Coordinates of C-alpha atoms in Angstrom, one line a residue:
Chain Y
M274 CA 147.0 100.4 -56.2
A275 CA 150.8 100.3 -56.1
T276 CA 152.4 97.5 -58.0
I277 CA 155.4 95.3 -57.2
E278 CA 157.3 97.4 -59.8
E279 CA 156.8 100.5 -57.7
V280 CA 158.1 98.9 -54.6
Q281 CA 161.4 97.9 -56.1
P282 CA 163.0 101.3 -56.8
A283 CA 162.6 102.5 -53.2
I284 CA 164.9 99.9 -51.7
D285 CA 166.9 96.8 -52.9
I286 CA 164.8 94.3 -50.9
V287 CA 167.1 91.3 -51.6
S288 CA 170.2 93.0 -50.1
V289 CA 168.2 94.4 -47.2
R290 CA 166.9 90.9 -46.2
K291 CA 170.4 89.5 -46.6
Q292 CA 171.4 91.7 -43.8
F293 CA 169.0 90.0 -41.4
P294 CA 170.2 86.4 -40.6
I295 CA 167.0 85.5 -38.7
L296 CA 164.8 85.9 -41.9
E297 CA 166.4 82.7 -43.3
R298 CA 165.1 80.5 -40.5
L299 CA 162.1 78.1 -40.8
V300 CA 159.2 78.1 -38.5
K301 CA 157.1 75.0 -38.3
G302 CA 159.0 73.8 -41.4
K303 CA 158.0 76.8 -43.4
P304 CA 159.9 80.0 -44.2
L305 CA 159.4 82.6 -41.4
V306 CA 157.0 85.3 -42.4
Y307 CA 157.7 87.9 -39.7
L308 CA 154.8 90.5 -39.5
D309 CA 155.1 91.3 -35.9
N310 CA 157.5 94.3 -36.4
A311 CA 155.5 96.7 -34.2
A312 CA 156.3 94.4 -31.3
T313 CA 159.9 94.4 -32.1
T314 CA 162.0 94.4 -35.3
Q315 CA 164.6 92.0 -36.2
K316 CA 168.2 93.0 -36.0
P317 CA 170.7 93.5 -38.9
Q318 CA 174.1 91.8 -38.9
S319 CA 175.8 95.1 -38.1
V320 CA 173.9 95.4 -34.8
I321 CA 174.7 91.9 -33.9
D322 CA 178.4 92.4 -34.8
A323 CA 178.5 95.7 -32.7
L324 CA 177.4 93.7 -29.7
T325 CA 180.0 91.0 -30.1
S326 CA 182.8 93.3 -31.0
Y327 CA 182.2 95.3 -27.9
Y328 CA 182.2 92.2 -25.6
S329 CA 185.1 90.6 -27.3
G330 CA 187.2 93.8 -28.0
Y331 CA 186.6 96.6 -25.6
N332 CA 184.2 95.7 -22.7
A333 CA 184.8 98.2 -19.8
N334 CA 182.8 100.4 -17.5
I335 CA 182.4 103.9 -19.0
H336 CA 183.2 107.5 -17.9
R337 CA 185.3 106.5 -14.8
G338 CA 188.3 104.3 -16.0
I339 CA 191.4 105.9 -17.1
H340 CA 192.6 102.8 -19.0
T341 CA 192.3 102.2 -22.8
L342 CA 189.3 99.9 -22.8
A343 CA 187.3 102.3 -20.7
E344 CA 188.1 105.1 -23.0
E345 CA 187.2 103.3 -26.1
A346 CA 183.9 102.0 -24.5
T347 CA 183.1 105.6 -23.4
A348 CA 183.9 107.0 -26.8
A349 CA 181.6 104.5 -28.5
F350 CA 178.8 104.9 -25.9
E351 CA 178.9 108.7 -26.4
A352 CA 179.0 108.3 -30.1
T353 CA 175.5 106.7 -29.9
R354 CA 174.3 109.9 -28.1
D355 CA 175.6 112.1 -30.9
A356 CA 173.9 109.8 -33.4
V357 CA 170.6 110.0 -31.6
Q358 CA 170.8 113.7 -31.4
Q359 CA 171.2 113.8 -35.1
F360 CA 168.6 111.1 -35.7
I361 CA 165.8 113.1 -34.1
N362 CA 167.3 116.5 -34.5
A363 CA 167.7 117.5 -31.0
A364 CA 169.4 120.8 -30.3
T365 CA 172.0 119.5 -28.0
R366 CA 173.5 116.2 -27.1
E367 CA 172.6 116.9 -23.3
E368 CA 169.0 116.5 -24.3
I369 CA 169.6 112.8 -25.0
I370 CA 169.0 110.6 -21.9
F371 CA 169.5 106.8 -22.3
T372 CA 166.8 104.7 -20.6
R373 CA 165.7 101.1 -20.8
G374 CA 163.0 101.9 -23.2
T375 CA 159.9 104.2 -23.9
T376 CA 158.3 102.9 -20.7
E377 CA 161.0 104.1 -18.6
G378 CA 161.2 107.4 -20.3
I379 CA 157.6 108.1 -19.6
N380 CA 157.8 106.9 -15.9
L381 CA 160.8 109.2 -15.6
V382 CA 158.9 112.3 -16.7
A383 CA 155.9 111.4 -14.6
A384 CA 158.0 110.9 -11.6
T385 CA 160.1 114.0 -11.8
W386 CA 158.4 116.7 -13.9
G387 CA 155.1 115.3 -13.0
R388 CA 155.7 115.3 -9.2
Q389 CA 157.2 118.8 -9.3
N390 CA 154.5 120.4 -11.5
V391 CA 151.3 118.6 -11.1
G392 CA 149.2 119.4 -8.0
K393 CA 145.8 118.9 -6.6
G394 CA 143.0 119.7 -9.2
D395 CA 145.5 120.1 -12.1
E396 CA 144.8 118.1 -15.2
V397 CA 146.6 115.6 -17.3
I398 CA 145.6 114.8 -20.8
I399 CA 146.1 111.5 -22.5
S400 CA 144.2 109.9 -25.4
G401 CA 142.0 106.8 -25.8
M402 CA 144.6 105.1 -28.0
E403 CA 147.4 105.1 -25.6
H404 CA 149.6 102.0 -24.7
H405 CA 149.2 100.9 -21.1
S406 CA 152.6 102.5 -20.5
N407 CA 151.4 105.9 -21.4
I408 CA 148.3 105.6 -19.1
V409 CA 149.3 103.9 -15.9
P410 CA 152.3 106.3 -15.0
W411 CA 149.8 109.3 -15.2
Q412 CA 147.1 107.4 -13.3
I413 CA 149.7 106.8 -10.5
L414 CA 150.7 110.5 -10.6
C415 CA 147.1 111.8 -10.5
E416 CA 146.2 109.5 -7.7
E417 CA 149.2 110.7 -5.6
K418 CA 148.5 114.3 -6.3
G419 CA 144.8 114.5 -6.5
A420 CA 144.9 115.5 -10.0
I421 CA 142.5 114.6 -12.9
L422 CA 143.2 112.5 -15.9
K423 CA 141.4 113.6 -19.1
V424 CA 141.1 111.5 -22.2
I425 CA 140.9 112.5 -25.8
P426 CA 138.3 110.2 -27.4
V427 CA 138.9 108.2 -30.5
N428 CA 136.5 108.3 -33.4
E429 CA 135.2 105.2 -35.5
A430 CA 138.1 105.6 -37.9
G431 CA 140.6 105.3 -35.1
E432 CA 141.6 109.0 -35.0
L433 CA 141.6 111.4 -32.2
Q434 CA 138.6 113.7 -31.8
M435 CA 140.7 116.9 -32.1
D436 CA 137.6 119.1 -31.4
V437 CA 137.3 117.5 -28.0
F438 CA 141.0 117.9 -27.4
H439 CA 140.9 121.5 -27.9
S440 CA 138.0 121.8 -25.6
L441 CA 139.8 119.7 -22.9
L442 CA 142.6 122.2 -22.7
N443 CA 142.4 124.9 -20.0
S444 CA 144.7 126.7 -17.5
K445 CA 144.7 123.6 -15.2
T446 CA 146.1 121.4 -17.9
K447 CA 149.8 120.7 -17.0
I448 CA 150.8 118.1 -19.5
V449 CA 149.6 116.3 -22.5
A450 CA 151.1 112.8 -22.9
I451 CA 150.3 111.5 -26.4
V452 CA 151.2 108.6 -28.6
H453 CA 152.7 109.7 -31.9
A454 CA 151.6 106.5 -33.8
S455 CA 149.2 104.1 -32.5
N456 CA 150.7 100.6 -31.8
A457 CA 147.2 99.0 -32.3
L458 CA 145.8 100.9 -35.1
G459 CA 148.7 102.5 -36.8
T460 CA 147.1 106.0 -36.7
I461 CA 149.6 108.8 -36.9
N462 CA 148.4 111.7 -34.6
P463 CA 148.7 115.4 -35.5
I464 CA 151.6 116.0 -33.1
K465 CA 152.3 119.6 -34.2
E466 CA 148.7 120.8 -33.8
I467 CA 148.6 119.3 -30.4
V468 CA 151.8 120.7 -29.2
A469 CA 150.9 124.2 -30.4
A470 CA 147.5 124.1 -28.7
A471 CA 149.0 122.7 -25.5
H472 CA 151.7 125.3 -25.3
N473 CA 149.1 127.9 -25.9
A474 CA 147.2 126.7 -22.8
G475 CA 150.6 126.6 -20.9
A476 CA 151.0 123.0 -20.8
V477 CA 154.0 120.8 -21.9
V478 CA 153.7 117.8 -24.2
L479 CA 155.3 114.2 -23.9
V480 CA 155.3 112.4 -27.1
D481 CA 155.4 108.5 -27.0
G482 CA 157.5 107.8 -30.1
A483 CA 157.8 104.0 -29.5
Q484 CA 156.0 103.2 -32.8
S485 CA 156.6 106.4 -34.9
T486 CA 160.5 106.6 -35.0
V487 CA 160.9 103.6 -37.2
H488 CA 158.4 104.7 -39.7
M489 CA 159.2 108.5 -40.2
D490 CA 161.8 111.1 -40.0
I491 CA 161.5 112.5 -36.4
D492 CA 162.5 116.1 -35.9
V493 CA 161.9 117.0 -32.3
Q494 CA 162.6 120.6 -32.8
N495 CA 160.1 121.0 -35.6
L496 CA 157.5 119.0 -33.6
D497 CA 158.4 121.4 -30.7
C498 CA 157.4 118.7 -28.2
D499 CA 159.0 119.0 -24.7
F500 CA 159.6 115.3 -24.2
F501 CA 159.8 112.5 -26.8
A502 CA 160.5 108.8 -25.7
L503 CA 161.5 105.9 -28.0
S504 CA 162.9 102.4 -27.8
A505 CA 165.8 101.1 -29.7
H506 CA 164.5 97.7 -30.2
K507 CA 161.6 98.9 -32.3
L508 CA 164.0 100.5 -34.8
Y509 CA 166.3 97.5 -35.6
G510 CA 168.4 98.0 -32.4
P511 CA 168.8 95.9 -29.3
T512 CA 166.4 95.4 -26.4
G513 CA 166.8 97.3 -23.2
V514 CA 167.8 100.6 -24.6
G515 CA 165.5 103.6 -25.0
V516 CA 165.9 107.4 -25.3
L517 CA 164.1 110.1 -23.5
Y518 CA 164.6 113.5 -25.3
G519 CA 163.8 116.4 -23.3
K520 CA 164.2 120.3 -23.9
K521 CA 167.4 121.2 -22.0
H522 CA 165.9 124.0 -19.8
I523 CA 163.1 121.7 -18.7
L524 CA 165.5 118.7 -17.8
E525 CA 167.6 121.2 -16.0
S526 CA 164.8 122.2 -13.8
M527 CA 163.6 118.7 -13.0
P528 CA 164.6 116.8 -9.9
P529 CA 166.6 113.6 -10.2
Y530 CA 164.8 110.3 -10.8
M531 CA 167.2 107.6 -9.5
G532 CA 170.1 108.2 -7.2
G533 CA 173.4 106.4 -7.3
G534 CA 176.8 106.4 -9.1
E535 CA 177.3 108.6 -12.2
M536 CA 174.3 111.0 -11.4
I537 CA 176.2 112.8 -8.8
K538 CA 179.0 115.5 -8.6
E539 CA 179.8 115.3 -5.0
V540 CA 178.3 113.2 -2.2
T541 CA 178.6 113.8 1.6
F542 CA 176.3 112.4 4.3
E543 CA 175.0 116.1 4.6
K544 CA 174.3 117.0 1.0
T545 CA 174.8 115.5 -2.6
T546 CA 175.1 117.8 -5.6
Y547 CA 173.9 116.3 -8.9
N548 CA 175.8 115.8 -12.2
D549 CA 175.0 117.8 -15.2
L550 CA 172.8 116.7 -18.1
P551 CA 172.5 114.1 -19.3
Y552 CA 174.3 112.1 -16.6
K553 CA 172.0 113.4 -13.8
Y554 CA 169.4 111.0 -15.2
E555 CA 171.7 108.1 -15.9
A556 CA 172.4 106.7 -12.4
G557 CA 174.3 103.5 -12.3
T558 CA 176.2 101.5 -15.0
P559 CA 174.2 101.9 -18.1
N560 CA 173.4 99.2 -20.7
I561 CA 176.7 99.9 -22.5
A562 CA 176.7 97.1 -25.1
D563 CA 173.3 97.7 -26.3
V564 CA 173.7 101.5 -26.3
I565 CA 176.8 101.1 -28.5
A566 CA 175.0 98.6 -30.8
F567 CA 172.0 101.0 -31.2
K568 CA 174.2 103.2 -33.2
A569 CA 174.6 100.5 -35.7
A570 CA 170.7 100.3 -36.1
M571 CA 170.5 104.0 -36.7
D572 CA 173.3 103.7 -39.3
F573 CA 171.4 100.9 -40.9
M574 CA 168.2 103.0 -41.2
E575 CA 170.3 106.1 -42.5
S576 CA 171.9 103.8 -45.1
I577 CA 168.6 102.8 -46.6
G578 CA 167.1 106.3 -46.0
K579 CA 164.2 107.0 -43.7
E580 CA 162.0 108.3 -46.6
N581 CA 162.7 105.2 -48.6
I582 CA 161.7 103.0 -45.7
A583 CA 158.5 104.9 -45.2
R584 CA 157.7 104.7 -48.9
H585 CA 158.2 100.9 -48.9
E586 CA 156.1 100.4 -45.8
Q587 CA 153.3 102.6 -47.2
V588 CA 153.1 100.5 -50.4
L589 CA 152.9 97.3 -48.4
L590 CA 150.3 98.8 -46.3
N591 CA 148.1 99.8 -49.2
Y592 CA 148.5 96.5 -50.9
A593 CA 147.7 94.7 -47.7
T594 CA 144.6 96.9 -47.0
E595 CA 143.2 96.2 -50.3
E596 CA 143.9 92.5 -50.3
L597 CA 142.7 91.9 -46.7
Q598 CA 139.4 93.6 -47.3
K599 CA 138.6 90.9 -49.9
I600 CA 138.4 88.4 -47.2
N601 CA 134.8 87.7 -46.2
G602 CA 133.9 89.2 -42.8
L603 CA 137.2 90.9 -42.3
K604 CA 137.1 94.4 -40.8
I605 CA 140.0 96.6 -40.4
I606 CA 140.2 98.4 -37.2
G607 CA 141.9 101.9 -37.6
Q608 CA 141.0 103.4 -41.0
S609 CA 142.7 106.7 -40.8
K610 CA 144.2 108.1 -43.9
H611 CA 147.6 108.6 -41.9
K612 CA 149.0 105.3 -40.7
T613 CA 152.2 103.6 -40.3
G614 CA 152.8 100.1 -41.7
V615 CA 150.4 98.6 -39.1
I616 CA 147.2 96.8 -40.0
S617 CA 144.9 95.5 -37.3
F618 CA 141.7 93.5 -38.1
V619 CA 139.0 91.4 -36.9
I620 CA 137.1 88.6 -38.7
D621 CA 133.4 87.8 -37.8
N622 CA 132.8 85.1 -35.5
I623 CA 136.6 84.1 -35.2
H624 CA 138.6 84.8 -32.1
P625 CA 142.1 86.6 -32.8
Q626 CA 143.8 83.8 -30.8
D627 CA 142.7 81.1 -33.1
I628 CA 143.9 83.2 -36.1
G629 CA 147.3 83.7 -34.4
I630 CA 147.7 80.0 -33.6
L631 CA 146.8 78.8 -37.0
L632 CA 149.0 81.5 -38.8
D633 CA 151.9 80.4 -36.7
N634 CA 151.4 77.0 -37.7
Q635 CA 152.0 78.3 -41.3
G636 CA 155.2 80.1 -40.3
I637 CA 153.5 83.5 -40.1
A638 CA 154.2 85.7 -37.0
V639 CA 151.5 88.2 -36.3
R640 CA 150.4 89.7 -32.9
T641 CA 146.9 89.0 -31.5
G642 CA 145.2 90.2 -28.5
H643 CA 144.6 93.7 -26.9
H644 CA 148.1 95.1 -27.6
C645 CA 148.4 96.6 -24.2
T646 CA 145.6 98.9 -25.2
Q647 CA 142.7 97.5 -23.3
P648 CA 140.6 100.9 -23.2
L649 CA 141.0 101.2 -26.9
M650 CA 139.7 97.6 -27.5
S651 CA 136.8 98.5 -25.3
R652 CA 136.1 101.5 -27.5
F653 CA 135.6 99.2 -30.4
C654 CA 133.8 96.6 -28.4
I655 CA 136.3 93.9 -29.3
P656 CA 138.5 91.6 -27.1
G657 CA 141.4 92.2 -29.4
T658 CA 142.6 92.2 -32.9
T659 CA 145.1 90.4 -35.1
R660 CA 147.8 92.9 -36.1
A661 CA 150.3 92.6 -39.0
S662 CA 153.0 95.1 -39.0
F663 CA 155.7 95.8 -41.7
A664 CA 159.3 96.7 -41.6
V665 CA 162.0 97.6 -44.2
Y666 CA 162.5 93.9 -45.0
S667 CA 158.8 93.0 -45.5
T668 CA 157.8 92.0 -48.9
I669 CA 154.7 91.8 -51.2
D670 CA 155.2 88.0 -51.1
E671 CA 154.8 88.1 -47.4
V672 CA 151.6 90.0 -47.6
N673 CA 150.4 87.4 -50.1
A674 CA 151.4 84.6 -47.6
L675 CA 149.4 86.4 -45.0
V676 CA 146.4 86.7 -47.2
A677 CA 146.6 83.1 -48.3
G678 CA 147.1 82.0 -44.7
L679 CA 144.1 83.9 -43.7
H680 CA 141.9 82.2 -46.3
K681 CA 143.1 78.9 -44.9
V682 CA 142.3 80.0 -41.4
V683 CA 138.8 81.0 -42.2
K684 CA 138.2 77.8 -44.1
M685 CA 139.5 75.7 -41.1
L686 CA 137.4 77.5 -38.6
S687 CA 134.1 77.7 -40.5
Chain V
M112 CA 129.7 56.0 -10.5
G113 CA 133.1 56.6 -11.8
K114 CA 134.6 55.6 -15.1
V115 CA 136.1 52.1 -15.9
N116 CA 138.8 54.0 -17.8
T117 CA 141.7 55.4 -15.6
I118 CA 143.0 58.8 -16.3
Q119 CA 146.0 57.1 -17.7
D120 CA 143.8 55.1 -20.2
T121 CA 142.2 58.1 -21.6
E122 CA 145.5 59.9 -22.0
N123 CA 146.8 56.9 -23.9
E124 CA 143.7 57.0 -26.1
I125 CA 144.3 60.6 -27.0
V126 CA 148.0 60.0 -27.8
E127 CA 147.0 57.2 -30.1
E128 CA 144.4 59.3 -31.9
F129 CA 146.9 62.2 -32.5
G130 CA 149.3 59.5 -33.8
L131 CA 146.9 59.0 -36.8
F132 CA 147.5 62.6 -38.0
D133 CA 150.4 63.4 -40.4
S134 CA 150.5 67.1 -40.1
W135 CA 149.7 69.8 -37.5
D136 CA 147.1 71.1 -39.8
D137 CA 145.1 67.8 -39.4
K138 CA 145.7 68.0 -35.6
Y139 CA 144.4 71.4 -35.4
E140 CA 141.4 70.5 -37.6
Y141 CA 140.6 67.8 -35.0
I142 CA 141.2 70.1 -32.1
I143 CA 138.9 72.7 -33.7
D144 CA 136.2 70.0 -34.2
L145 CA 136.5 69.0 -30.7
G146 CA 136.1 72.7 -29.6
K147 CA 132.9 73.0 -31.8
R148 CA 131.4 69.9 -30.3
L149 CA 132.0 70.9 -26.6
P150 CA 128.7 71.0 -24.9
P151 CA 127.7 74.6 -24.0
L152 CA 128.2 75.9 -20.5
D153 CA 125.3 77.3 -18.8
D154 CA 125.3 81.1 -18.8
K155 CA 124.9 81.1 -15.0
Y156 CA 128.4 79.5 -14.7
K157 CA 130.0 82.3 -16.9
V158 CA 131.0 84.5 -14.0
D159 CA 134.3 86.1 -12.9
E160 CA 135.2 83.4 -10.4
N161 CA 135.1 80.7 -13.0
K162 CA 137.4 82.6 -15.4
V163 CA 140.8 81.0 -15.9
R164 CA 143.6 83.5 -15.6
G165 CA 146.6 83.5 -17.9
C166 CA 144.8 82.9 -21.1
Q167 CA 144.6 85.4 -24.1
S168 CA 140.9 84.3 -24.7
T169 CA 138.3 84.1 -22.1
V170 CA 138.0 80.8 -20.5
W171 CA 135.2 79.7 -18.1
L172 CA 135.6 76.5 -16.1
H173 CA 133.0 75.0 -13.9
A174 CA 133.1 71.9 -11.6
D175 CA 130.3 69.9 -10.1
Y176 CA 130.8 67.4 -7.3
K177 CA 128.6 64.3 -6.9
D178 CA 129.0 61.3 -4.8
G179 CA 132.7 61.6 -4.7
Y180 CA 133.3 62.4 -8.5
I181 CA 134.0 65.7 -10.1
Y182 CA 132.3 66.7 -13.4
F183 CA 133.9 69.5 -15.4
S184 CA 132.2 71.8 -18.0
A185 CA 133.8 74.7 -19.7
D186 CA 133.5 77.3 -22.4
S187 CA 135.6 79.9 -24.3
D188 CA 135.3 82.4 -27.0
A189 CA 138.2 80.9 -28.9
V190 CA 137.7 77.7 -30.6
I191 CA 141.1 76.0 -30.3
V192 CA 141.3 76.6 -26.6
K193 CA 137.8 75.0 -26.3
G194 CA 139.2 71.9 -28.1
L195 CA 142.1 71.8 -25.6
I196 CA 139.8 72.1 -22.7
S197 CA 137.5 69.5 -24.4
M198 CA 140.5 67.1 -24.2
L199 CA 141.3 68.0 -20.5
I200 CA 137.7 67.4 -19.7
R201 CA 137.7 64.1 -21.5
V202 CA 140.7 63.0 -19.3
L203 CA 139.7 64.4 -16.0
T204 CA 135.9 64.5 -15.7
N205 CA 134.1 61.8 -13.7
H206 CA 137.1 61.0 -11.5
T207 CA 137.8 61.6 -7.7
P208 CA 139.6 64.5 -6.4
D209 CA 142.6 62.3 -5.6
E210 CA 142.8 60.9 -9.0
I211 CA 142.6 64.4 -10.6
L212 CA 145.2 65.7 -8.1
N213 CA 147.6 62.8 -8.9
A214 CA 147.2 63.1 -12.8
K215 CA 150.5 63.8 -14.4
L216 CA 148.7 64.7 -17.8
E217 CA 151.7 63.6 -19.9
F218 CA 149.6 63.5 -22.9
I219 CA 149.8 67.2 -23.4
D220 CA 153.7 66.7 -23.8
R221 CA 153.3 63.4 -25.7
I222 CA 151.1 64.9 -28.4
G223 CA 153.6 67.7 -28.8
M224 CA 151.2 70.4 -27.7
T225 CA 153.5 72.1 -25.2
K226 CA 156.2 72.3 -27.7
H227 CA 154.0 73.4 -30.5
L228 CA 152.1 76.2 -28.8
A229 CA 153.9 79.3 -28.2
Q230 CA 154.9 79.7 -24.5
T231 CA 152.3 82.3 -23.8
R232 CA 149.5 80.0 -25.0
S233 CA 151.1 77.0 -23.4
N234 CA 150.8 78.9 -20.1
G235 CA 147.2 79.4 -20.8
L236 CA 146.8 75.6 -21.1
L237 CA 148.7 75.1 -17.9
S238 CA 146.4 77.6 -16.2
M239 CA 143.5 75.5 -17.1
V240 CA 145.1 72.3 -15.7
K241 CA 145.9 74.4 -12.5
Q242 CA 142.5 75.4 -12.2
M243 CA 141.0 71.9 -12.6
K244 CA 143.4 70.7 -9.8
N245 CA 142.4 73.6 -7.6
F246 CA 138.7 72.4 -7.9
A247 CA 139.7 69.0 -7.1
L248 CA 141.8 70.2 -4.0
A249 CA 138.9 72.3 -2.8
Y250 CA 136.4 69.4 -3.0
K251 CA 138.9 67.2 -1.4
L252 CA 139.4 69.6 1.6
K253 CA 135.7 70.1 1.8
M254 CA 134.9 66.5 2.0
E255 CA 137.7 65.7 4.5
S256 CA 136.3 68.7 6.9
N257 CA 132.9 67.4 6.4
G258 CA 134.0 63.8 7.3
N259 CA 135.5 65.0 10.5

């Protein structure tokens, strides 16, 4: 078991926590213990400052204006694109498309690449641990095209049954859309193996990176995935911003998604020619302020170091796993050896909602319910779980508070 | 039949009872206790059309109508929600459809429940109230059409 001493060298937790003003607040008269980071992370002061300095210093619409403010805003907006390119190691900046979030990224691919390439009788593969946002867009596509949705089953430990995956692949498989790290279980999936096998079968791969990007170093070229979608708000950035990465030659071959300003080269009533990448997929005025502030979030992560963050979260995960298992009747759902800082559990004869309400009364924020993964909950025959999820600012003390809180909950309910 | 107590009387009683507790821990223990003591709902009423939408847990609500009065029974797989329903039933059961439809149910606010429960869960509580009022409205309309 890792000790507290082993946590300290990885990051200076006191100085990290000082950067997050919200962590000082009280909830129900008690210090906030925020363990709902897989839903959204809190924001460091630098991200908040980036938002206010944009609105108070250089608010302007981008790409079109000739004046100073427009140039400053455009430069800051495009600087985030460069930062994302480096952050996930994309080959070119044109491969970085700003979206509203992971959900929009997935829908974009389903509606463009999907409509163009998936036909009657073709097959789309997803997995049994997908978030609804990586299920429903493909169901809509398959229904429209008469294609077939195939699902990689999940084993008792909460891992993909890879042997079944390999047997599902065939010449009809057009795309594999797969979650990198499960939001409900924390399981990290073997993306490289999935991509290699899918490519062998002639299929492309979309990776839902909503939960993975904050916990590990993402290298899209190394993964060799064709699409990768992520959300800024899950990695200390603002809400309403996401990124869709796509390989350049694939993005170029795809039809546009939304029509409007910015995405065009020339418009006549007879014919419109579309803009080059990435602007072809960025119709309308984008979320300028939040995109600009997203760079501050990535800078924050880089300043701590992605490896240090991952190490810190693993220590917390291991400690929490050991301590929670000591609680009578508690069962951890998702016992893979490869997990992000997410721990999902059920307690015998206690509904997750009761746990959530009573923990909230102690100032402890966790997520309860089905986590937008109803098929996965059915797989484990449970209505939902209680989920604690860690971030760079989470502490051993907070894990202890959770454990003490749960003991109290069990006592109150039994 | 009908109760001697008005809906308002029962609401006041509950507010008074909650005034005795110093902390929310105590209030929750009381609600949990109410939940555990709620009489079980017959399995035949645990059907989809009796499910209350908008709740994170599963809630079934059933209403009987007899001689002008409505009688509620309910169940849930979560005990705090059961305690909350138990309070709603205590206030609204054994009253006429009109009385139920006109009930303001200010006790929920007055005991601090709307403010204390997170919005999503508070919505679940409001969904239960809405469903109880829907039952009352349905019986009222049914009686009026029978009367004509």
